[in-house]
Every structure is written in C-alpha cells, then in structure tokens.
Amino acid sequence: MGHVMMKQTVYNPKKNKKVATAEKGIALLMVLWVLTILMVLVLSFSLMTRTETYATASFKEGTEKKFLAEAGLERGILELFYRNANKNQAIILEGGEVWRIDGRPYKDQMGEGEYSVRITDESGKININMISDTNADILRNLLKTLGVQEEEVNTIVDSILDWKDADDLHHLSGAESEYYMSLPNPYKAKNANFDALEELLLVKGMTSEILYGDNEKKGIIDLLTVYSGTSKVNVNAAPREVLMAVPGITPEIADSIISFRENDEIKSAGDVGIPPESGPYITFGSSSNVYTIDSAGIKGNSKTAFNVRAKIIIEGSNNYRYLYYKSPA
C-alpha cells in the first residue's frame, strides 16, 4: 500500500508580519499620492478662481472708469454748448468757481468714482500746418522752451518744413524722401499737410519723449494743432509755453497776459504791453469753435485712470462734430 506524502505548511510569524507591513506601506504611499494630487487640484482650482475673480474685478473697474471718462467728455461738450449759447459767458460751477477753457482740470463725483476734465481752445496753439520759412521761429522757440537742444531743434523744424512742402529739396538740417527711404522700414515724405499730430513721429528728429512729454514736462502734442485754421496764436487762449514761444514775449509779459485774462479778455497789445514784433504771430480773438477735451475716469483708490481725448468742432447752437477721438488716450 502506497503512502501519500502531504506538504506541511509551516507558519512563520516574522515573514507574515513583513508582508503585512509592506502591504500597509504601499497602501500608505497610494493614499499620500492621492492626497498630493487632490491638494494640487485644490490649489490649482483656488488659484484659477482667484485669478478669474481678480480679472473680473479688474474688468469691472476698467469698464466703470471708461464710462466715467466718457461722462466727463459729455460734460465738457455740454459746458461748451453753454458757452456758445451764452456768447462765451464764463461757466460758474458749484461754490462759485469759474470753469476756464485753458487746460486746467475740473473734477466731479459720480457714484463711487469721479472724472477729471480739461478743455483747451485750439486757437491758443501753434498750427503746425501753417509753419513756413517766414514764421518758423515760433516753433523753434517752442521746442527750446521744452528743453530740446538747438541741434535737434534745427533738425526737427527743417524736417517738418520738408515733410509738408511739395518738392524734394531738403532744408539745411531737414530730410526728404531720399532720407526716409534709406531707413530699415522705408517710407516717403508726405509732401502734404499733417492730418494728425501723431504723424510727427514719422519726421526726422522727432521722438516720443518730445512729442508726448513725461512726468516733468509737457509734450509738444499739447501745444500744437492742425485745426485752428490760422497761423496766429490767440493770446486769450494760449498756454504759457506757447506765449513764451512768440517772438518778443518775455516771461514777465507772459505772466501779465495770464494774470490779465483771469478777469478780463485781452483786446489789444497795449492791454498787457505786448511789443510790436509779436504782432505777426498773435491775435486777440474770444475763442474758436474747435476744442480739445481730455477726460480721465478715476475709481476708488486706483492709481490708474482711463483717459479719453477728443477734438470737437461746435457747429451752430446745438450741433457738434468729432474731428478726432482716442480711447484710451
């Protein structure tokens, strides 16, 4: 009779304990991995939510500032209509303050924000399209008043004259198409009047700093125009920098002009001691019908504003037309 051999399993407590410990370790690692993945997902979702919330709030604030700026623009247009309907009678604000059309800012609250509006009369600016060899001194003086070096001044003025004239002969320090076509991105001289002041950046010698200015000084863009329709500057509307550019007008005379027109309109050179040599460059008009309105929308404690710039022409007692509009400006 045969014997059946049976395999005996011997229980080893130490070995089984190691297996159980290893299985627990793997399970713990899996739990930690799952927790890590969940934490990453939660943090990513939280960051995405915060980013979207910030973006939404930023968009909302930006939109509100834009509408505040537009409201300021409409307020400026309304005030100009009032002046036009009342024969340039001064606008009296709350508290008795007079709103003067000379570029000083006026603020008003609207909801949780405010707008700041500046209106300037284009007749008080130098018309770049009216500059010629005979009256270019006023433009040279203006650039010098803004701190531009004489060599740069000569280049800019001569190049402006060349940009506008119909021929291809350049002034001593100027430039015609031959120069512009040699640039990395070539183009031709316009040989026609400027349609917008931003075109000045195409002219040899002009820089963004000179055109737009910085925190310390005005840019020339705020002192020039293409809309006044005359080569003469209205002393009743000209800013100090433009007055100082007029041949014969000293700093003292410029200050006298500004002081006098606070209370009255200048009707003749004798009112403020303007010398005869200034005569060909100035006029004593009340105002033009073309204005620049700069409006800024400001919200809460925000350090940045939304800016709008428009140039409008008042046509009759109840109509106006945009000549220029930039948003944001």
PDB file of C-alpha atoms in Angstrom, residues 53-179:
ATOM      1  CA  THR A  53     -12.113  86.884  -9.597  1.00  0.00           C
ATOM      2  CA  TYR A  54      -9.292  89.417  -9.944  1.00  0.00           C
ATOM      3  CA  ALA A  55      -9.724  89.554 -13.722  1.00  0.00           C
ATOM      4  CA  THR A  56     -13.479  90.071 -13.341  1.00  0.00           C
ATOM      5  CA  ALA A  57     -12.972  92.813 -10.744  1.00  0.00           C
ATOM      6  CA  SER A  58     -10.283  94.441 -12.876  1.00  0.00           C
ATOM      7  CA  PHE A  59     -12.516  94.327 -15.969  1.00  0.00           C
ATOM      8  CA  LYS A  60     -15.431  95.753 -13.982  1.00  0.00           C
ATOM      9  CA  GLU A  61     -13.281  98.580 -12.601  1.00  0.00           C
ATOM     10  CA  GLY A  62     -11.799  99.306 -16.029  1.00  0.00           C
ATOM     11  CA  THR A  63     -15.271  99.441 -17.586  1.00  0.00           C
ATOM     12  CA  GLU A  64     -16.519 101.768 -14.845  1.00  0.00           C
ATOM     13  CA  LYS A  65     -13.516 104.075 -15.318  1.00  0.00           C
ATOM     14  CA  LYS A  66     -14.118 104.128 -19.063  1.00  0.00           C
ATOM     15  CA  PHE A  67     -17.742 105.212 -18.600  1.00  0.00           C
ATOM     16  CA  LEU A  68     -16.654 107.825 -16.051  1.00  0.00           C
ATOM     17  CA  ALA A  69     -14.230 109.230 -18.629  1.00  0.00           C
ATOM     18  CA  GLU A  70     -16.975 109.242 -21.272  1.00  0.00           C
ATOM     19  CA  ALA A  71     -19.282 111.028 -18.822  1.00  0.00           C
ATOM     20  CA  GLY A  72     -16.604 113.673 -18.304  1.00  0.00           C
ATOM     21  CA  LEU A  73     -16.294 114.085 -22.062  1.00  0.00           C
ATOM     22  CA  GLU A  74     -20.045 114.629 -22.404  1.00  0.00           C
ATOM     23  CA  ARG A  75     -19.946 117.116 -19.522  1.00  0.00           C
ATOM     24  CA  GLY A  76     -17.219 119.049 -21.317  1.00  0.00           C
ATOM     25  CA  ILE A  77     -19.274 119.164 -24.520  1.00  0.00           C
ATOM     26  CA  LEU A  78     -22.295 120.379 -22.534  1.00  0.00           C
ATOM     27  CA  GLU A  79     -20.258 123.197 -20.999  1.00  0.00           C
ATOM     28  CA  LEU A  80     -19.021 124.264 -24.438  1.00  0.00           C
ATOM     29  CA  PHE A  81     -22.596 124.407 -25.712  1.00  0.00           C
ATOM     30  CA  TYR A  82     -23.482 126.572 -22.717  1.00  0.00           C
ATOM     31  CA  ARG A  83     -20.666 128.986 -23.544  1.00  0.00           C
ATOM     32  CA  ASN A  84     -21.656 129.057 -27.186  1.00  0.00           C
ATOM     33  CA  ALA A  85     -25.317 129.732 -26.370  1.00  0.00           C
ATOM     34  CA  ASN A  86     -24.394 132.480 -23.905  1.00  0.00           C
ATOM     35  CA  LYS A  87     -21.819 134.299 -26.050  1.00  0.00           C
ATOM     36  CA  ASN A  88     -18.758 132.877 -24.258  1.00  0.00           C
ATOM     37  CA  GLN A  89     -20.110 133.738 -20.830  1.00  0.00           C
ATOM     38  CA  ALA A  90     -17.980 132.134 -18.129  1.00  0.00           C
ATOM     39  CA  ILE A  91     -19.226 128.837 -16.722  1.00  0.00           C
ATOM     40  CA  ILE A  92     -19.846 129.135 -12.975  1.00  0.00           C
ATOM     41  CA  LEU A  93     -19.518 125.869 -11.072  1.00  0.00           C
ATOM     42  CA  GLU A  94     -20.856 124.981  -7.632  1.00  0.00           C
ATOM     43  CA  GLY A  95     -19.166 127.092  -4.996  1.00  0.00           C
ATOM     44  CA  GLY A  96     -18.682 129.995  -7.395  1.00  0.00           C
ATOM     45  CA  GLU A  97     -15.629 128.561  -9.181  1.00  0.00           C
ATOM     46  CA  VAL A  98     -15.235 129.678 -12.791  1.00  0.00           C
ATOM     47  CA  TRP A  99     -14.568 126.948 -15.361  1.00  0.00           C
ATOM     48  CA  ARG A 100     -11.927 128.387 -17.654  1.00  0.00           C
ATOM     49  CA  ILE A 101     -11.136 126.900 -21.050  1.00  0.00           C
ATOM     50  CA  ASP A 102      -7.370 126.977 -20.566  1.00  0.00           C
ATOM     51  CA  GLY A 103      -6.460 123.377 -19.798  1.00  0.00           C
ATOM     52  CA  ARG A 104      -6.854 123.410 -16.029  1.00  0.00           C
ATOM     53  CA  PRO A 105      -8.610 120.281 -14.681  1.00  0.00           C
ATOM     54  CA  TYR A 106     -12.082 120.223 -13.142  1.00  0.00           C
ATOM     55  CA  LYS A 107     -13.347 117.223 -11.176  1.00  0.00           C
ATOM     56  CA  ASP A 108     -16.795 115.937 -10.320  1.00  0.00           C
ATOM     57  CA  GLN A 109     -18.042 112.928  -8.360  1.00  0.00           C
ATOM     58  CA  MET A 110     -20.210 110.282  -9.961  1.00  0.00           C
ATOM     59  CA  GLY A 111     -21.225 107.279  -7.893  1.00  0.00           C
ATOM     60  CA  GLU A 112     -18.138 105.700  -6.349  1.00  0.00           C
ATOM     61  CA  GLY A 113     -15.812 107.355  -8.842  1.00  0.00           C
ATOM     62  CA  GLU A 114     -15.039 110.697 -10.396  1.00  0.00           C
ATOM     63  CA  TYR A 115     -13.989 112.264 -13.669  1.00  0.00           C
ATOM     64  CA  SER A 116     -11.437 114.978 -14.311  1.00  0.00           C
ATOM     65  CA  VAL A 117     -11.954 117.149 -17.401  1.00  0.00           C
ATOM     66  CA  ARG A 118      -9.622 119.608 -19.157  1.00  0.00           C
ATOM     67  CA  ILE A 119     -10.714 121.732 -22.110  1.00  0.00           C
ATOM     68  CA  THR A 120      -8.310 123.658 -24.310  1.00  0.00           C
ATOM     69  CA  ASP A 121      -9.081 126.025 -27.165  1.00  0.00           C
ATOM     70  CA  GLU A 122      -7.268 125.058 -30.359  1.00  0.00           C
ATOM     71  CA  SER A 123      -6.888 128.746 -31.269  1.00  0.00           C
ATOM     72  CA  GLY A 124      -4.312 129.093 -28.483  1.00  0.00           C
ATOM     73  CA  LYS A 125      -1.989 126.522 -30.062  1.00  0.00           C
ATOM     74  CA  ILE A 126       0.548 126.740 -32.883  1.00  0.00           C
ATOM     75  CA  ASN A 127      -0.829 125.390 -36.148  1.00  0.00           C
ATOM     76  CA  ILE A 128       1.845 123.034 -37.467  1.00  0.00           C
ATOM     77  CA  ASN A 129       0.384 123.196 -40.978  1.00  0.00           C
ATOM     78  CA  MET A 130       0.798 126.982 -41.059  1.00  0.00           C
ATOM     79  CA  ILE A 131       4.521 126.932 -40.219  1.00  0.00           C
ATOM     80  CA  SER A 132       6.686 128.254 -43.046  1.00  0.00           C
ATOM     81  CA  ASP A 133      10.170 129.673 -43.522  1.00  0.00           C
ATOM     82  CA  THR A 134       8.865 133.127 -42.570  1.00  0.00           C
ATOM     83  CA  ASN A 135       7.313 132.211 -39.198  1.00  0.00           C
ATOM     84  CA  ALA A 136       9.264 129.085 -38.171  1.00  0.00           C
ATOM     85  CA  ASP A 137      10.874 130.994 -35.272  1.00  0.00           C
ATOM     86  CA  ILE A 138       7.795 130.424 -33.122  1.00  0.00           C
ATOM     87  CA  LEU A 139       8.162 126.641 -33.494  1.00  0.00           C
ATOM     88  CA  ARG A 140      11.912 126.811 -32.816  1.00  0.00           C
ATOM     89  CA  ASN A 141      11.255 128.843 -29.668  1.00  0.00           C
ATOM     90  CA  LEU A 142       8.600 126.388 -28.504  1.00  0.00           C
ATOM     91  CA  LEU A 143      10.951 123.421 -28.801  1.00  0.00           C
ATOM     92  CA  LYS A 144      13.670 125.310 -26.915  1.00  0.00           C
ATOM     93  CA  THR A 145      11.159 126.212 -24.190  1.00  0.00           C
ATOM     94  CA  LEU A 146      10.507 122.482 -23.776  1.00  0.00           C
ATOM     95  CA  GLY A 147      14.225 121.825 -23.297  1.00  0.00           C
ATOM     96  CA  VAL A 148      15.109 120.454 -26.742  1.00  0.00           C
ATOM     97  CA  GLN A 149      18.737 121.063 -27.723  1.00  0.00           C
ATOM     98  CA  GLU A 150      19.414 123.535 -30.556  1.00  0.00           C
ATOM     99  CA  GLU A 151      20.842 120.959 -32.976  1.00  0.00           C
ATOM    100  CA  GLU A 152      17.749 118.787 -32.510  1.00  0.00           C
ATOM    101  CA  VAL A 153      15.525 121.862 -32.865  1.00  0.00           C
ATOM    102  CA  ASN A 154      17.036 122.712 -36.254  1.00  0.00           C
ATOM    103  CA  THR A 155      16.636 119.128 -37.459  1.00  0.00           C
ATOM    104  CA  ILE A 156      13.004 118.885 -36.343  1.00  0.00           C
ATOM    105  CA  VAL A 157      11.872 122.265 -37.708  1.00  0.00           C
ATOM    106  CA  ASP A 158      13.634 121.878 -41.066  1.00  0.00           C
ATOM    107  CA  SER A 159      12.314 118.325 -41.402  1.00  0.00           C
ATOM    108  CA  ILE A 160       8.743 119.449 -40.643  1.00  0.00           C
ATOM    109  CA  LEU A 161       9.009 122.058 -43.390  1.00  0.00           C
ATOM    110  CA  ASP A 162      10.346 119.431 -45.803  1.00  0.00           C
ATOM    111  CA  TRP A 163       7.641 116.933 -44.809  1.00  0.00           C
ATOM    112  CA  LYS A 164       4.912 119.407 -45.795  1.00  0.00           C
ATOM    113  CA  ASP A 165       6.317 121.049 -48.909  1.00  0.00           C
ATOM    114  CA  ALA A 166       5.699 119.655 -52.378  1.00  0.00           C
ATOM    115  CA  ASP A 167       9.310 119.461 -53.585  1.00  0.00           C
ATOM    116  CA  ASP A 168      12.152 117.023 -52.917  1.00  0.00           C
ATOM    117  CA  LEU A 169      14.721 119.660 -51.932  1.00  0.00           C
ATOM    118  CA  HIS A 170      15.596 119.468 -48.253  1.00  0.00           C
ATOM    119  CA  HIS A 171      16.467 122.329 -45.914  1.00  0.00           C
ATOM    120  CA  LEU A 172      19.946 122.510 -44.370  1.00  0.00           C
ATOM    121  CA  SER A 173      19.089 120.211 -41.449  1.00  0.00           C
ATOM    122  CA  GLY A 174      15.963 118.676 -42.944  1.00  0.00           C
ATOM    123  CA  ALA A 175      15.057 115.492 -44.787  1.00  0.00           C
ATOM    124  CA  GLU A 176      13.103 114.417 -47.835  1.00  0.00           C
ATOM    125  CA  SER A 177      12.091 111.021 -49.244  1.00  0.00           C
ATOM    126  CA  GLU A 178      15.717 110.115 -50.022  1.00  0.00           C
ATOM    127  CA  TYR A 179      16.448 110.011 -46.278  1.00  0.00           C
TER     128      TYR A 179
END
